[in-house]
XYZ file of N, CA and C in Angstrom:
621
model
N 8.269 1.617 -42.009
C 8.201 0.223 -41.884
C 6.654 -0.172 -42.264
N 6.672 -1.133 -43.384
C 5.642 -1.699 -43.894
C 5.268 -3.151 -43.343
N 3.987 -3.302 -42.958
C 3.609 -4.772 -42.767
C 2.688 -5.278 -43.751
N 3.125 -6.515 -44.113
C 2.184 -7.204 -45.029
C 0.950 -7.800 -44.212
N -0.175 -7.068 -44.305
C -1.266 -7.441 -43.298
C -1.829 -8.857 -43.581
N -1.376 -9.346 -44.640
C -1.932 -10.716 -44.993
C -1.505 -11.624 -43.812
N -0.228 -11.425 -43.544
C 0.463 -12.468 -42.645
C 0.282 -11.983 -41.138
N -0.325 -10.807 -40.965
C -0.198 -10.266 -39.606
C -1.615 -10.514 -38.661
N -1.373 -10.974 -37.493
C -2.675 -11.243 -36.656
C -2.424 -10.186 -35.539
N -3.454 -9.322 -35.128
C -3.391 -8.490 -33.983
C -3.315 -9.429 -32.744
N -2.310 -9.144 -31.838
C -2.047 -10.017 -30.679
C -2.454 -9.535 -29.556
N -2.747 -9.935 -28.393
C -2.939 -9.556 -26.993
C -1.684 -10.035 -26.235
N -1.409 -9.221 -24.984
C -0.228 -9.585 -24.190
C -0.604 -9.750 -22.768
N 0.134 -10.537 -22.228
C 0.048 -11.069 -20.811
C 0.964 -10.518 -19.817
N 0.515 -9.986 -18.918
C 1.657 -9.559 -17.785
C 1.397 -10.398 -16.474
N 2.252 -11.094 -16.043
C 2.038 -11.806 -14.976
C 3.196 -11.433 -14.012
N 2.608 -10.994 -12.868
C 3.595 -10.488 -11.797
C 3.060 -10.798 -10.324
N 3.966 -10.885 -9.357
C 3.596 -11.009 -7.958
C 3.247 -9.870 -7.319
N 2.264 -9.762 -6.440
C 1.776 -8.711 -5.729
C 1.718 -9.180 -4.397
N 1.934 -8.392 -3.138
C 1.733 -8.782 -1.950
C 0.293 -8.397 -1.473
N -0.527 -9.214 -1.003
C -1.751 -8.910 -0.453
C -1.800 -9.374 1.098
N -2.699 -8.817 1.673
C -2.816 -9.124 3.308
C -4.198 -9.885 3.364
N -3.943 -10.956 4.148
C -5.287 -11.834 4.161
C -6.100 -11.402 5.302
N -7.207 -11.902 5.593
C -8.084 -11.262 6.641
C -7.384 -11.639 8.112
N -6.510 -12.486 8.159
C -5.774 -12.599 9.371
C -4.346 -11.822 9.654
N -4.299 -11.104 8.583
C -3.142 -10.267 8.740
C -1.877 -10.713 8.110
N -1.945 -11.988 7.581
C -0.770 -12.339 6.887
C -0.378 -11.846 5.519
N 0.655 -11.800 5.288
C 1.087 -11.232 3.930
C 1.278 -12.397 2.913
N 0.649 -12.303 1.908
C 0.754 -13.427 0.883
C 1.127 -12.980 -0.588
N 1.842 -13.740 -1.100
C 2.429 -13.344 -2.445
C 1.390 -14.097 -3.576
N 0.765 -12.927 -4.238
C -0.381 -13.530 -5.061
C 0.021 -13.064 -6.695
N -0.035 -14.125 -7.471
C 0.244 -13.833 -9.056
C -0.968 -13.121 -9.683
N -0.645 -12.073 -10.121
C -1.632 -11.088 -10.878
C -1.479 -11.340 -12.417
N -2.519 -11.678 -13.080
C -2.535 -11.998 -14.433
C -3.302 -10.699 -15.124
N -2.720 -9.844 -16.123
C -3.423 -8.763 -16.744
C -3.129 -9.169 -18.500
N -4.305 -9.082 -19.024
C -4.331 -9.248 -20.401
C -4.401 -7.748 -21.026
N -3.633 -7.389 -22.017
C -3.702 -6.130 -22.522
C -3.586 -6.034 -24.106
N -4.264 -5.148 -24.732
C -4.215 -5.118 -26.172
C -3.305 -4.053 -26.580
N -2.778 -3.827 -27.800
C -1.980 -2.874 -28.389
C -2.022 -1.507 -27.781
N -3.311 -1.096 -27.886
C -3.543 0.332 -27.629
C -3.259 0.527 -26.211
N -3.618 -0.636 -25.191
C -3.229 -0.328 -23.904
C -1.820 -0.326 -23.452
N -1.201 -1.110 -24.217
C 0.299 -1.193 -24.123
C 0.818 0.346 -24.472
N 0.346 0.928 -25.596
C 0.697 2.262 -25.915
C 0.458 3.180 -24.958
N -0.540 3.309 -24.079
C -1.017 4.095 -23.295
C -0.079 3.977 -21.874
N -0.009 2.526 -21.692
C 0.911 2.275 -20.524
C 2.388 2.822 -20.715
N 2.967 2.701 -21.767
C 4.287 2.816 -21.914
C 4.648 4.515 -21.933
N 3.642 5.259 -22.115
C 3.847 6.721 -21.736
C 4.233 7.119 -20.663
N 3.724 6.240 -19.611
C 4.248 6.382 -18.246
C 5.461 5.606 -17.743
N 5.450 4.232 -17.999
C 6.575 3.438 -17.662
C 7.794 3.669 -18.522
N 7.633 4.156 -19.767
C 8.752 4.335 -20.630
C 9.379 3.260 -21.344
N 9.068 1.888 -20.759
C 9.767 0.747 -21.204
C 8.743 -0.393 -21.401
N 8.791 -1.247 -22.449
C 7.894 -2.373 -22.559
C 8.775 -3.463 -23.217
N 8.613 -4.716 -22.360
C 9.521 -5.518 -22.641
C 8.449 -6.958 -23.059
N 8.902 -7.395 -24.257
C 8.110 -8.505 -24.820
C 9.112 -9.754 -24.751
N 8.769 -10.637 -24.185
C 9.668 -11.960 -23.916
C 9.004 -13.297 -24.240
N 9.259 -13.718 -25.530
C 8.463 -15.135 -25.958
C 9.456 -15.864 -26.752
N 8.991 -17.042 -27.041
C 9.811 -17.945 -27.719
C 9.962 -17.541 -29.148
N 10.875 -18.268 -29.876
C 11.162 -17.908 -31.280
C 9.939 -18.301 -32.139
N 9.898 -17.505 -33.046
C 8.458 -17.713 -34.211
C 7.327 -17.406 -33.699
N 7.107 -16.665 -32.574
C 5.643 -16.289 -32.020
C 5.412 -14.950 -32.726
N 6.123 -14.267 -33.430
C 5.718 -13.189 -34.014
C 6.353 -11.714 -33.286
N 7.500 -11.731 -32.691
C 7.864 -10.471 -31.790
C 8.282 -9.398 -33.077
N 9.035 -10.078 -34.022
C 9.579 -8.924 -34.941
C 8.241 -8.396 -35.812
N 7.424 -9.087 -36.157
C 6.225 -8.695 -36.889
C 5.545 -7.707 -36.080
N 5.244 -8.124 -34.786
C 4.598 -7.292 -33.985
C 5.293 -5.892 -33.753
N 6.566 -5.917 -33.473
C 7.047 -4.691 -33.250
C 7.210 -3.700 -34.506
N 7.160 -4.434 -35.671
C 7.197 -3.727 -37.009
C 5.749 -2.882 -37.024
N 4.852 -3.691 -36.671
C 3.405 -3.277 -36.791
C 3.202 -1.966 -35.607
N 3.834 -2.340 -34.543
C 3.955 -1.085 -33.569
C 4.586 0.169 -34.093
N 5.484 -0.001 -34.725
C 6.287 1.030 -35.288
C 5.413 1.732 -36.439
N 4.753 1.108 -37.193
C 3.891 1.608 -38.037
C 2.769 2.541 -37.512
N 2.066 1.792 -36.287
C 0.945 2.537 -35.805
C 1.556 3.836 -35.063
N 2.622 3.658 -34.395
C 3.192 4.774 -33.517
C 3.639 5.909 -34.578
N 3.922 5.632 -35.827
C 4.367 6.762 -36.643
C 2.960 7.391 -37.151
N 1.946 6.740 -37.179
C 0.627 7.280 -37.529
C -0.010 8.142 -36.456
N 0.131 7.691 -35.088
C -0.526 8.338 -34.030
C 0.495 9.571 -33.585
N 1.791 9.429 -33.784
C 2.834 10.407 -33.458
C 3.640 10.909 -34.522
N 3.005 11.508 -35.501
C 3.968 11.999 -36.643
C 5.104 13.001 -36.457
N 4.945 13.540 -35.385
C 6.150 14.449 -35.059
C 7.091 13.823 -34.246
N 7.260 12.586 -33.760
C 8.109 11.879 -32.977
C 8.934 11.035 -34.041
N 10.206 10.660 -33.526
C 11.283 9.853 -34.484
C 11.064 8.390 -33.975
N 10.272 7.616 -34.705
C 10.057 6.315 -34.327
C 11.126 5.278 -34.984
N 11.887 4.635 -34.170
C 13.119 3.891 -34.845
C 12.918 2.406 -34.476
N 12.626 1.685 -35.496
C 12.613 0.245 -35.266
C 14.123 -0.351 -35.722
N 14.820 -1.034 -34.742
C 16.038 -1.671 -34.873
C 16.018 -3.061 -34.996
N 16.364 -3.740 -35.893
C 16.697 -5.080 -35.995
C 18.103 -5.387 -35.543
N 18.362 -5.611 -34.221
C 19.698 -5.673 -33.743
C 20.655 -6.363 -34.331
N 20.414 -7.599 -34.894
C 21.454 -8.401 -35.488
C 22.008 -7.658 -36.788
N 21.277 -6.754 -37.256
C 21.838 -5.938 -38.505
C 22.797 -4.822 -38.044
N 22.763 -4.485 -36.843
C 23.669 -3.564 -36.195
C 24.578 -3.744 -35.258
N 25.094 -5.151 -35.149
C 25.832 -5.489 -34.341
C 27.427 -4.828 -34.419
N 27.728 -4.368 -35.749
C 28.935 -3.891 -36.031
C 29.154 -2.443 -35.198
N 27.897 -2.028 -34.989
C 28.009 -0.549 -34.121
C 28.648 -0.939 -32.850
N 28.014 -2.024 -32.249
C 28.341 -2.382 -30.908
C 29.869 -2.792 -30.821
N 30.226 -3.589 -31.897
C 31.615 -4.003 -31.927
C 32.712 -2.758 -31.962
N 32.152 -1.648 -32.477
C 33.264 -0.587 -32.619
C 33.209 0.291 -31.440
N 32.454 0.072 -30.376
C 32.312 0.957 -29.356
C 32.593 0.224 -28.031
N 32.926 1.045 -26.994
C 33.426 0.454 -25.723
C 32.549 1.105 -24.628
N 32.158 2.338 -24.833
C 31.379 2.654 -23.698
C 30.357 4.172 -24.045
N 29.376 4.230 -23.403
C 28.671 5.492 -23.345
C 28.268 5.862 -22.095
N 29.317 6.497 -21.287
C 29.156 6.758 -19.879
C 28.288 8.026 -19.432
N 28.404 8.956 -20.425
C 27.630 10.207 -20.317
C 26.771 10.568 -21.466
N 25.884 11.520 -21.382
C 25.019 11.767 -22.338
C 25.332 12.262 -23.695
N 26.659 13.002 -23.677
C 27.186 13.183 -24.988
C 27.829 11.967 -25.808
N 28.267 11.136 -25.009
C 28.796 9.791 -25.597
C 27.561 9.061 -26.182
N 26.544 9.096 -25.394
C 25.402 8.235 -25.703
C 24.626 8.995 -27.072
N 24.670 10.133 -27.047
C 24.040 10.819 -28.343
C 24.819 10.463 -29.566
N 26.177 10.567 -29.482
C 27.108 10.306 -30.449
C 26.904 9.008 -30.972
N 26.874 7.898 -29.974
C 26.815 6.543 -30.347
C 25.473 6.254 -31.381
N 24.247 6.916 -30.722
C 23.148 6.758 -31.413
C 23.132 7.277 -32.714
N 23.551 8.402 -32.948
C 23.212 9.242 -34.171
C 24.325 8.652 -35.077
N 25.625 8.582 -34.836
C 26.850 8.514 -35.724
C 26.888 6.833 -35.863
N 26.929 6.134 -34.941
C 27.327 4.845 -35.107
C 26.238 3.788 -35.224
N 25.295 3.900 -34.271
C 24.100 2.878 -34.412
C 23.076 3.210 -35.701
N 22.858 4.575 -35.885
C 21.768 5.009 -36.920
C 22.404 5.226 -38.164
N 23.730 5.868 -37.943
C 24.513 6.182 -39.323
C 23.841 7.403 -39.937
N 23.523 8.387 -39.152
C 22.805 9.422 -39.707
C 23.739 10.521 -40.283
N 23.277 11.136 -41.377
C 23.948 12.407 -42.059
C 23.734 13.498 -41.067
N 24.617 14.597 -41.243
C 24.469 15.808 -40.462
C 22.986 16.251 -40.228
N 22.225 16.571 -41.464
C 20.861 16.995 -41.364
C 19.938 15.977 -40.470
N 19.948 14.720 -40.771
C 19.427 13.799 -40.035
C 19.629 13.790 -38.497
N 20.955 13.880 -38.285
C 21.411 13.972 -36.922
C 20.888 15.022 -36.135
N 20.980 16.271 -36.577
C 20.338 17.463 -36.036
C 18.978 17.282 -35.463
N 18.098 16.477 -36.540
C 16.809 16.376 -36.233
C 16.449 15.427 -35.047
N 17.393 14.304 -35.218
C 17.195 13.193 -34.153
C 17.652 13.676 -32.948
N 18.612 14.339 -32.689
C 19.348 14.781 -31.449
C 18.176 15.795 -30.772
N 17.725 16.718 -31.733
C 16.677 17.610 -30.977
C 15.546 16.943 -30.569
N 15.084 15.906 -31.077
C 13.982 15.114 -30.612
C 14.453 14.250 -29.452
N 15.589 13.649 -29.509
C 16.062 12.887 -28.560
C 16.262 13.713 -27.191
N 16.819 14.723 -27.375
C 16.938 15.618 -26.121
C 15.684 16.080 -25.583
N 14.575 16.355 -26.347
C 13.277 16.676 -25.807
C 12.369 15.332 -25.609
N 12.891 14.068 -25.467
C 12.164 12.864 -25.189
C 10.937 12.521 -26.154
N 11.323 12.809 -27.465
C 10.356 12.467 -28.457
C 10.916 11.446 -29.385
N 11.592 10.597 -29.043
C 11.982 9.461 -29.641
C 11.554 8.128 -29.222
N 11.050 7.268 -30.160
C 10.719 5.887 -29.724
C 11.522 4.675 -30.223
N 12.323 4.153 -29.353
C 13.266 3.063 -30.096
C 12.304 1.645 -29.894
N 12.483 0.782 -30.816
C 11.932 -0.562 -30.855
C 13.065 -1.495 -31.154
N 13.566 -2.096 -30.100
C 14.952 -3.053 -30.278
C 14.301 -4.362 -30.480
N 14.650 -4.840 -31.636
C 14.169 -6.316 -31.918
C 15.108 -7.311 -31.687
N 15.146 -8.269 -31.024
C 15.952 -9.478 -30.980
C 17.324 -9.063 -30.123
N 17.053 -8.555 -28.814
C 18.137 -8.617 -27.980
C 19.029 -9.835 -27.921
N 18.291 -11.001 -27.861
C 18.790 -12.258 -27.750
C 19.647 -12.654 -28.910
N 19.560 -12.016 -30.080
C 20.307 -12.378 -31.330
C 21.648 -11.693 -31.425
N 21.960 -10.707 -30.453
C 23.319 -10.258 -30.528
C 24.054 -10.593 -29.194
N 23.555 -11.421 -28.494
C 23.909 -12.041 -27.166
C 24.678 -13.449 -27.403
N 25.880 -13.847 -26.777
C 26.284 -12.964 -25.571
C 27.195 -11.930 -25.978
N 27.874 -11.923 -27.181
C 28.952 -10.975 -27.361
C 28.838 -9.409 -26.994
N 27.484 -9.112 -27.403
C 27.050 -7.337 -27.069
C 25.921 -7.477 -26.043
N 25.792 -8.321 -25.173
C 24.683 -8.158 -24.264
C 24.894 -7.149 -23.289
N 25.965 -7.082 -22.819
C 26.329 -6.004 -21.767
C 26.100 -4.547 -22.334
N 26.612 -4.596 -23.587
C 26.528 -3.265 -24.371
C 25.016 -2.806 -24.606
N 24.429 -3.681 -25.188
C 22.928 -3.306 -25.557
C 22.288 -2.965 -24.166
N 22.441 -3.794 -22.869
C 21.778 -3.635 -21.839
C 22.296 -2.222 -21.357
N 23.518 -1.798 -21.436
C 23.959 -0.633 -21.086
C 23.340 0.464 -21.872
N 23.237 0.520 -23.017
C 22.580 1.422 -23.905
C 21.163 1.679 -23.589
N 20.356 0.597 -23.222
C 18.810 0.855 -22.907
C 18.850 1.420 -21.548
N 19.770 0.949 -20.535
C 19.929 1.594 -19.277
C 20.043 3.204 -19.301
N 21.189 3.402 -20.145
C 21.575 4.867 -20.053
C 20.384 5.598 -20.833
N 19.646 5.234 -21.906
C 18.558 5.851 -22.467
C 17.586 6.171 -21.348
N 17.229 5.090 -20.460
C 16.308 5.435 -19.464
C 16.709 6.089 -18.498
N 17.796 6.139 -17.985
C 18.460 7.121 -16.935
C 18.623 8.464 -17.439
N 19.019 8.698 -18.474
C 19.291 10.044 -19.071
C 17.935 10.878 -19.677
N 17.006 10.141 -20.135
C 16.023 10.776 -20.954
C 14.745 10.173 -20.548
N 13.693 10.581 -21.026
C 12.496 10.173 -20.970
C 11.806 9.612 -22.326
N 12.825 9.039 -23.116
C 12.284 8.494 -24.426
C 11.926 7.142 -24.139
N 11.023 6.599 -25.080
C 10.297 5.452 -24.667
C 11.105 4.220 -25.669
N 11.140 3.090 -24.873
C 11.710 1.960 -25.447
C 10.900 0.710 -25.435
N 10.955 0.009 -26.552
C 10.210 -1.218 -26.565
C 11.376 -2.372 -26.949
N 11.233 -3.240 -26.206
C 12.514 -4.261 -26.132
C 11.777 -5.629 -26.402
N 12.391 -6.471 -27.342
C 11.850 -7.813 -27.447
C 12.992 -8.950 -27.421
N 13.006 -9.973 -26.702
C 13.848 -11.073 -26.470
C 13.320 -12.335 -26.462
N 14.091 -13.363 -26.369
C 13.517 -14.703 -26.003
C 13.623 -14.945 -24.384
N 13.053 -15.849 -23.774
C 12.876 -15.923 -22.535
C 14.002 -15.961 -21.706
N 15.230 -16.637 -22.285
C 16.458 -16.981 -21.720
C 17.240 -15.547 -21.133
N 16.810 -14.452 -22.032
C 17.310 -13.216 -21.646
C 16.692 -12.142 -21.025
N 15.388 -12.698 -20.575
C 14.624 -11.587 -20.182
C 14.937 -11.184 -18.709
N 15.289 -11.998 -17.809
C 15.514 -11.537 -16.654
C 16.446 -10.606 -16.466
N 17.613 -10.620 -17.056
C 18.643 -9.533 -16.940
C 18.062 -8.249 -17.485
N 17.266 -8.167 -18.412
C 16.498 -6.976 -18.778
C 15.578 -6.509 -17.742
N 14.878 -7.333 -17.398
C 13.928 -6.877 -16.082
C 14.674 -6.112 -15.083
N 15.818 -6.910 -14.561
C 16.470 -6.274 -13.435
C 17.301 -4.951 -13.778
N 17.790 -4.819 -15.021
C 18.350 -3.601 -15.461
C 17.380 -2.486 -15.729
N 16.467 -2.820 -16.338
C 15.404 -1.639 -16.760
C 14.447 -1.497 -15.826
N 14.343 -2.367 -14.785
C 13.204 -2.299 -13.717
C 11.933 -2.213 -14.464
N 11.609 -3.340 -15.337
C 10.351 -3.541 -15.979
C 9.926 -4.969 -15.978
N 8.566 -5.060 -15.853
C 8.003 -6.507 -15.961
C 8.047 -6.882 -17.391
N 8.170 -8.183 -17.783
C 8.091 -8.753 -18.697
C 6.504 -9.114 -19.308
N 6.405 -8.977 -20.707
C 4.977 -9.472 -21.188
C 5.315 -10.530 -22.260
N 4.315 -11.401 -22.374
C 4.397 -12.397 -23.465
C 3.079 -12.283 -24.096
N 2.871 -13.172 -25.348
C 1.736 -13.066 -26.060
C 0.822 -14.090 -25.473
N -0.392 -13.592 -25.537
C -1.560 -14.622 -25.164
C -1.643 -15.548 -26.410
N -1.470 -16.810 -26.209
C -1.262 -17.760 -27.033
C -2.471 -17.875 -28.208
N -2.033 -18.000 -29.557
C -3.056 -18.045 -30.559
C -3.958 -19.076 -30.390
N -5.300 -19.209 -30.801
C -6.226 -20.146 -30.479
C -5.788 -21.054 -31.823
N -6.466 -22.260 -31.839
C -6.320 -23.168 -33.026
C -6.940 -22.618 -34.197
N -8.013 -22.058 -34.160
C -8.681 -21.266 -35.238
C -7.570 -20.160 -35.736
N -7.080 -19.361 -35.028
C -6.080 -18.336 -35.460
C -5.019 -18.946 -36.041
N -4.407 -20.025 -35.531
C -3.273 -20.504 -36.151
C -3.668 -21.160 -37.479
N -4.752 -21.836 -37.831
C -5.209 -22.299 -38.999
C -5.421 -21.108 -39.903
N -5.961 -20.314 -39.619
C -6.372 -19.075 -40.475
C -5.039 -18.506 -40.904
N -3.950 -18.470 -40.046
C -2.701 -17.779 -40.427
C -2.049 -18.873 -41.343
N -2.131 -20.034 -41.048
C -1.521 -21.129 -42.192
C -2.221 -21.084 -43.549
N -3.449 -20.848 -43.695
C -4.022 -20.704 -44.921
C -3.756 -19.631 -45.583
N -3.586 -18.410 -44.836
C -3.077 -17.225 -45.574
C -1.516 -17.232 -46.077
N -0.756 -18.032 -45.351
C 0.608 -18.260 -45.726
C 0.586 -19.116 -46.992
N -0.152 -20.152 -47.013
C -0.093 -21.054 -48.105
C -0.897 -20.609 -49.479
N -1.820 -19.618 -49.449
C -2.625 -19.305 -50.306
C -1.658 -18.322 -51.394
């Protein structure tokens, strides 16, 4: 996965979530916590959480960011299988399947149908998958919804339940809540670009 650095801007991410705090008089209060994280902090955190969800509107750079993540992860973890998936290019795999209720069905779907690997590639992938050394980057969950929404949710849920493999997921906000509920994960969004950053990006694009 190659990134044209000319058009890439390193982004930070915001995690907004509610926490319960106790006031001085003993009352429980819902408090919104806001955390800003860079890519390195995301990579470190996902080693524990196993799932990272990026939810932001169209055109903000989710696909470019995930491609950059994939490139960085390959450099950091050369012995892992790093798999970037542009889901709209893989919809036919979901159209041809109905279930992956157990681990064997899940492995068969991933290696043969979704990734379309040959026998040699499949052996390597499955060995790494079984040892939780695969990182999936699913880009554009919203782009195969609603037709295959339930199947992609089920796929990510099964990977999470059956293995310790890491999953990065991107979507637009309207599909974020269902992913949060099924994968038990907090959504992140981009820290908005400053006016200067937007201008610099525009200049790079037109030059």
